[in-house]
Tab-separated table of N, CA and C in Angstrom:
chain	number	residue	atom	x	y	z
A	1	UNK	N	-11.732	10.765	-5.797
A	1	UNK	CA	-11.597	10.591	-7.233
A	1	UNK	C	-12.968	10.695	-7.883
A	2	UNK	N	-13.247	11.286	-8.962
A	2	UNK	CA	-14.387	10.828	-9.670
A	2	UNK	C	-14.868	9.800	-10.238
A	3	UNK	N	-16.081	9.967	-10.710
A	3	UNK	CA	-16.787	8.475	-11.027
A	3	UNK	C	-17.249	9.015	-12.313
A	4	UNK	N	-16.994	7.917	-12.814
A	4	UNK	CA	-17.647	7.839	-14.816
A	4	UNK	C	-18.673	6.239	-13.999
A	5	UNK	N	-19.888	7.052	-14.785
A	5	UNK	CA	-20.774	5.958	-15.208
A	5	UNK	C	-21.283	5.816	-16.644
A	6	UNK	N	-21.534	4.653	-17.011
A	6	UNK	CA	-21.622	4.460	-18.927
A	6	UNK	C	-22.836	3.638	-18.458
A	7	UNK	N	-23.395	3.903	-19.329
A	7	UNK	CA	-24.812	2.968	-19.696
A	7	UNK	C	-24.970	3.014	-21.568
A	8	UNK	N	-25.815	1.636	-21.090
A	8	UNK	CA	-26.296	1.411	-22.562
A	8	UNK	C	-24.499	1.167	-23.573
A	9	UNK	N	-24.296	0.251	-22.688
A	9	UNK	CA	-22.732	-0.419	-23.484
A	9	UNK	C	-23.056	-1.511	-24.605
A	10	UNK	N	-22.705	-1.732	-25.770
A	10	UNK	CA	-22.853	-2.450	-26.700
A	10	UNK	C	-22.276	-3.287	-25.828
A	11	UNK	N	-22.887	-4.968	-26.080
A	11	UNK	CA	-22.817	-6.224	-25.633
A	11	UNK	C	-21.237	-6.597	-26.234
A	12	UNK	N	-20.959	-6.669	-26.976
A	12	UNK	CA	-19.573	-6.442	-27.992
A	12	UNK	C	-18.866	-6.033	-27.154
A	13	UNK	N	-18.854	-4.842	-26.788
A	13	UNK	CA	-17.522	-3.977	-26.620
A	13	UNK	C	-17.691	-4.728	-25.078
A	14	UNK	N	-18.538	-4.624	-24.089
A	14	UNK	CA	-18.818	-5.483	-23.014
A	14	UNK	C	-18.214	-6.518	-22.781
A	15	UNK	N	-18.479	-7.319	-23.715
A	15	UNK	CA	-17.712	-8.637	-23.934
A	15	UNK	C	-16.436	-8.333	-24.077
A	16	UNK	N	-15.317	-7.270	-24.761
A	16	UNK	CA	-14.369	-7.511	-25.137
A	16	UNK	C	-13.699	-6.756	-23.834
A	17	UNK	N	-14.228	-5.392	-23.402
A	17	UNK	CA	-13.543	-5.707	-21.979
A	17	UNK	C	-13.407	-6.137	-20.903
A	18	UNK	N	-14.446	-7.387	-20.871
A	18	UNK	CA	-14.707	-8.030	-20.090
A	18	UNK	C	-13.453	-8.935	-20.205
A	19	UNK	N	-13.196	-9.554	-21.503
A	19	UNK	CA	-12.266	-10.807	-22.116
A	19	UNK	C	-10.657	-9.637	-21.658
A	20	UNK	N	-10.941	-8.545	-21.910
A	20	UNK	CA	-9.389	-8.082	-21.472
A	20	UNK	C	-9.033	-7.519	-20.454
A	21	UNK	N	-10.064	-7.582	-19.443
A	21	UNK	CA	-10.297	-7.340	-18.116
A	21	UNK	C	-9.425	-8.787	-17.317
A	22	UNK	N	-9.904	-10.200	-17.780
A	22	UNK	CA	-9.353	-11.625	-17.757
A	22	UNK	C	-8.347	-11.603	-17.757
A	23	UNK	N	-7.971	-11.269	-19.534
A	23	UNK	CA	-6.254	-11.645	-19.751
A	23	UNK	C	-5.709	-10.734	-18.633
A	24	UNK	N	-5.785	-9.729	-18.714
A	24	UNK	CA	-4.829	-9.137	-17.700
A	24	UNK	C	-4.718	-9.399	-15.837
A	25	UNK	N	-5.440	-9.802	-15.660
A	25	UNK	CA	-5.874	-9.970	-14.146
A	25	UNK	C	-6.243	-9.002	-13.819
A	26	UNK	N	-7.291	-7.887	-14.569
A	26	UNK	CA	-7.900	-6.551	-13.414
A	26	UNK	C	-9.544	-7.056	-13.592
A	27	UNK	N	-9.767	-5.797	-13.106
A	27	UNK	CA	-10.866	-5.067	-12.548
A	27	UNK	C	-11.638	-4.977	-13.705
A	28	UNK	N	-12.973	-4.941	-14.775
A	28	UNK	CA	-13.660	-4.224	-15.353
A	28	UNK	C	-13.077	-2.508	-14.920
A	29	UNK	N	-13.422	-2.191	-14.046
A	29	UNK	CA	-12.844	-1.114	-13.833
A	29	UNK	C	-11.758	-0.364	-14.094
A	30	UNK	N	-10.614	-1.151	-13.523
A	30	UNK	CA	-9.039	-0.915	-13.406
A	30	UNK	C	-8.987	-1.130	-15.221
A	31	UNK	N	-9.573	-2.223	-16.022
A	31	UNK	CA	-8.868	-2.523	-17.981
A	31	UNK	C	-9.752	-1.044	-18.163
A	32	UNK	N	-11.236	-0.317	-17.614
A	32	UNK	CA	-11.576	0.628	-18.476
A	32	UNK	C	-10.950	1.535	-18.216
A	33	UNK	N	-9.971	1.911	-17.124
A	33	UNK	CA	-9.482	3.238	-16.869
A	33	UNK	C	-7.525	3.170	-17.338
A	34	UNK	N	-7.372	1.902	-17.701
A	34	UNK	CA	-6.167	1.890	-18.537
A	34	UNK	C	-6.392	1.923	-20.151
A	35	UNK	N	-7.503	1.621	-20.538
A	35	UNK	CA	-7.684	1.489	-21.507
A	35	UNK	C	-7.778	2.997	-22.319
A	36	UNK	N	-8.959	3.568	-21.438
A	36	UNK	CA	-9.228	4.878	-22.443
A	36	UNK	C	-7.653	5.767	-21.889
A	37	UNK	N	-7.206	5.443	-20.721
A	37	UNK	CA	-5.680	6.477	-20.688
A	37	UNK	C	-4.934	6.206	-21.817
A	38	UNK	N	-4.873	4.826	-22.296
A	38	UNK	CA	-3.666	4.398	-23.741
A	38	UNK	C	-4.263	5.341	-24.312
A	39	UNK	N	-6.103	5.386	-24.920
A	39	UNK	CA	-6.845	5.895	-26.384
A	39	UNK	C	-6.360	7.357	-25.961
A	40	UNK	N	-6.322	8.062	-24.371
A	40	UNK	CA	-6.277	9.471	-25.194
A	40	UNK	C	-4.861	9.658	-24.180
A	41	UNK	N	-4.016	8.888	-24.437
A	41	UNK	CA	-2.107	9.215	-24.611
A	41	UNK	C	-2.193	9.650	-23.149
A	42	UNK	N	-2.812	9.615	-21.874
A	42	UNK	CA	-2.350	9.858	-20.864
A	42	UNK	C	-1.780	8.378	-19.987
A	43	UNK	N	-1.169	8.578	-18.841
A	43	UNK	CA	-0.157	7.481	-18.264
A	43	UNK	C	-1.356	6.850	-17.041
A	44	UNK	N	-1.570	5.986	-17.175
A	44	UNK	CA	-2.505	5.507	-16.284
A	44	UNK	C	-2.291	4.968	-14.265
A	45	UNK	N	-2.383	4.509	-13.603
A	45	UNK	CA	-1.782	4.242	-12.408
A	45	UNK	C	-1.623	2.866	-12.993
A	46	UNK	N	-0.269	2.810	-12.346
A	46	UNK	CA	-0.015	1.437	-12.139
A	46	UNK	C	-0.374	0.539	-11.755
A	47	UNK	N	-1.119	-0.863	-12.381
A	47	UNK	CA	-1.910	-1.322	-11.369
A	47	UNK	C	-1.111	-2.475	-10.734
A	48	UNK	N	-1.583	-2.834	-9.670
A	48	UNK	CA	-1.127	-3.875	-8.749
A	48	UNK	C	-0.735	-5.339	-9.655
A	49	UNK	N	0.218	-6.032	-9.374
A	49	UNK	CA	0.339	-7.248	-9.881
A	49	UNK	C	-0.560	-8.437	-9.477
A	50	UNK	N	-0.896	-9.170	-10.077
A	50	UNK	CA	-2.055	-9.856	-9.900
A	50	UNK	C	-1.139	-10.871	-8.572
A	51	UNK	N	-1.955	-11.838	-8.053
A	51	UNK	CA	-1.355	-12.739	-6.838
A	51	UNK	C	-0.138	-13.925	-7.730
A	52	UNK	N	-1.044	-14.210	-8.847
A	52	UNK	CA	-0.203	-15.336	-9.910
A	52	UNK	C	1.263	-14.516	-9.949
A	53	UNK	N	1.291	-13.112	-10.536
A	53	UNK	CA	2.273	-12.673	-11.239
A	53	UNK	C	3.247	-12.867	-9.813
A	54	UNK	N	2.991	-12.133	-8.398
A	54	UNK	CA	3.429	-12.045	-7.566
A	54	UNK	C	4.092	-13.450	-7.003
A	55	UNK	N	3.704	-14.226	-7.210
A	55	UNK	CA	3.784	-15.788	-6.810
A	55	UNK	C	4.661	-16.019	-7.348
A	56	UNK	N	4.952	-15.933	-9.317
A	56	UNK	CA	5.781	-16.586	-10.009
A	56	UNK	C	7.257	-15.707	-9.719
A	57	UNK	N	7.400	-14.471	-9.333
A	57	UNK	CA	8.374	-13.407	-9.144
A	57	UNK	C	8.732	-14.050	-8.336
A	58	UNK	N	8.143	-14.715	-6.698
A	58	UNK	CA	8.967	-14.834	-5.651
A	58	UNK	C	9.358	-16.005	-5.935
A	59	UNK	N	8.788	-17.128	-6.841
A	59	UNK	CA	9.509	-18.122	-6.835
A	59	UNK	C	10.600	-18.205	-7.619
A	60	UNK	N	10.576	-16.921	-8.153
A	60	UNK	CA	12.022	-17.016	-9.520
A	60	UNK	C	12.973	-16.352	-8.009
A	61	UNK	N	12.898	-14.995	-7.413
A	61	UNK	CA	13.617	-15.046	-6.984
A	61	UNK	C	14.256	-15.865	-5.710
A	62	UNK	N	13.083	-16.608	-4.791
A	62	UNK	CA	13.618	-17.696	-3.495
A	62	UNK	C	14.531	-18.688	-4.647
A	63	UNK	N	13.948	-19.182	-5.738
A	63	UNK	CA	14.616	-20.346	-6.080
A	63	UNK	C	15.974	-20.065	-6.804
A	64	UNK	N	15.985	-18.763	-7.388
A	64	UNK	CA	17.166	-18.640	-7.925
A	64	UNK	C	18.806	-18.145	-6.615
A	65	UNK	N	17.734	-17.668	-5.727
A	65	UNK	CA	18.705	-18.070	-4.562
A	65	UNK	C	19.230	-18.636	-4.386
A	66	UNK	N	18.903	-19.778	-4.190
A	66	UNK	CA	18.721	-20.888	-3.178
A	66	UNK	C	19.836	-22.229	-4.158
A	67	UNK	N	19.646	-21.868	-5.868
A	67	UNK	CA	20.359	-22.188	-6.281
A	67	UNK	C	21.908	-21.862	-6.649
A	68	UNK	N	21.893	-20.784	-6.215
A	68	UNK	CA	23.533	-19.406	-6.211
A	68	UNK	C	24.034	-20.370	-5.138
A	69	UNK	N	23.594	-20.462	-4.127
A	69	UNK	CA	24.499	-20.696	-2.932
A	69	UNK	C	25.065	-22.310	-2.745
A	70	UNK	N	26.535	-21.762	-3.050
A	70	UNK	CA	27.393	-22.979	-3.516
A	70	UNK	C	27.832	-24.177	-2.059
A	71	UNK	N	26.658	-23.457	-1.042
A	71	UNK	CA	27.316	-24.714	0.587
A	71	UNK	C	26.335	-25.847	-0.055
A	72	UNK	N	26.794	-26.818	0.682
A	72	UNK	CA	26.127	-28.146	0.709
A	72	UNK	C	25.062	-28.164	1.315
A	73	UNK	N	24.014	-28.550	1.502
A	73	UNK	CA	22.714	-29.255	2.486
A	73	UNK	C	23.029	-28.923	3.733
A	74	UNK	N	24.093	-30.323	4.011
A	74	UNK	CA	24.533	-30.460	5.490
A	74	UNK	C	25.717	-29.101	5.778
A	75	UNK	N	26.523	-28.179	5.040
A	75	UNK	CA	26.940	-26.860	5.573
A	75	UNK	C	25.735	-25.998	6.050
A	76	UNK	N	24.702	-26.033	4.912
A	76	UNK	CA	23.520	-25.272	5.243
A	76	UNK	C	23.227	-25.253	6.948
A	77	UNK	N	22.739	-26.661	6.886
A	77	UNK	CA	21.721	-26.999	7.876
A	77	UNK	C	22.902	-26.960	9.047
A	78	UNK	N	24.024	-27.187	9.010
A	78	UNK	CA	25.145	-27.370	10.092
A	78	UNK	C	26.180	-28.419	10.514
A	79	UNK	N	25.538	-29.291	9.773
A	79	UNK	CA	26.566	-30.649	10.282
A	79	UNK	C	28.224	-30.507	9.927
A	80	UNK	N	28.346	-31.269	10.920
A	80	UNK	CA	29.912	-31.362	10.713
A	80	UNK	C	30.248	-32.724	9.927
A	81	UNK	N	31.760	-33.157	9.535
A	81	UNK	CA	31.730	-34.170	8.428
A	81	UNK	C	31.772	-35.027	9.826
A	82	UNK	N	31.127	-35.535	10.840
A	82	UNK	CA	30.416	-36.895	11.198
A	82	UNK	C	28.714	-36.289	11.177
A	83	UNK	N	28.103	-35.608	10.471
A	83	UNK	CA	27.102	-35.845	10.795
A	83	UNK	C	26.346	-35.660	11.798
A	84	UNK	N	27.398	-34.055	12.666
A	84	UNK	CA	26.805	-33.999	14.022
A	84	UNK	C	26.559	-32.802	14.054
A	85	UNK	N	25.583	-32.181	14.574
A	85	UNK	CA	25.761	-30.581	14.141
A	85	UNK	C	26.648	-30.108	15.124
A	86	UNK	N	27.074	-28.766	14.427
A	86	UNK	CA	28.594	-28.076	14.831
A	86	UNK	C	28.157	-27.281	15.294
């Protein structure tokens, strides 16, 4: 792939993709190469989901599992109605 190097960046604009480099969870890198793809209308790569985003996905989907499934505890785990596993 090629390389863009920029020098002599206004402290400003620095700062601001630095601050939207944050919000998003990337790279300096990864916000400047989505950024100028939005300014000149091309589709950028997709970037990776941050670990947070990834984290909150699996816990929506383990927990929304886990809440669907209409057995009891003890069907789960195996017991029989004394309490003995089956």
């Amino acid at each position: 792939m090629p390389t863009l190097v920029l020098r002599n960046v206004p402290i400003e604009l620095h700062g601001r993709l630095k601050s939207a480099a944050a919000a998003h969870h990337r790279s300096m890198t990864q916000e400047a190469i989505v950024t100028l793809s939005a300014a000149l209308g091309t589709s950028a790569p997709q970037a990776r989901p941050s670990a947070e985003e990834t984290l909150a996905w699996l816990e929506d989907e383990v927990w929304s599992r886990l809440n669907d499934d209409p057995r009891t505890s003890d069907q789960i785990i195996g017991y029989d109605a004394h309490g003995l596993p089956g």
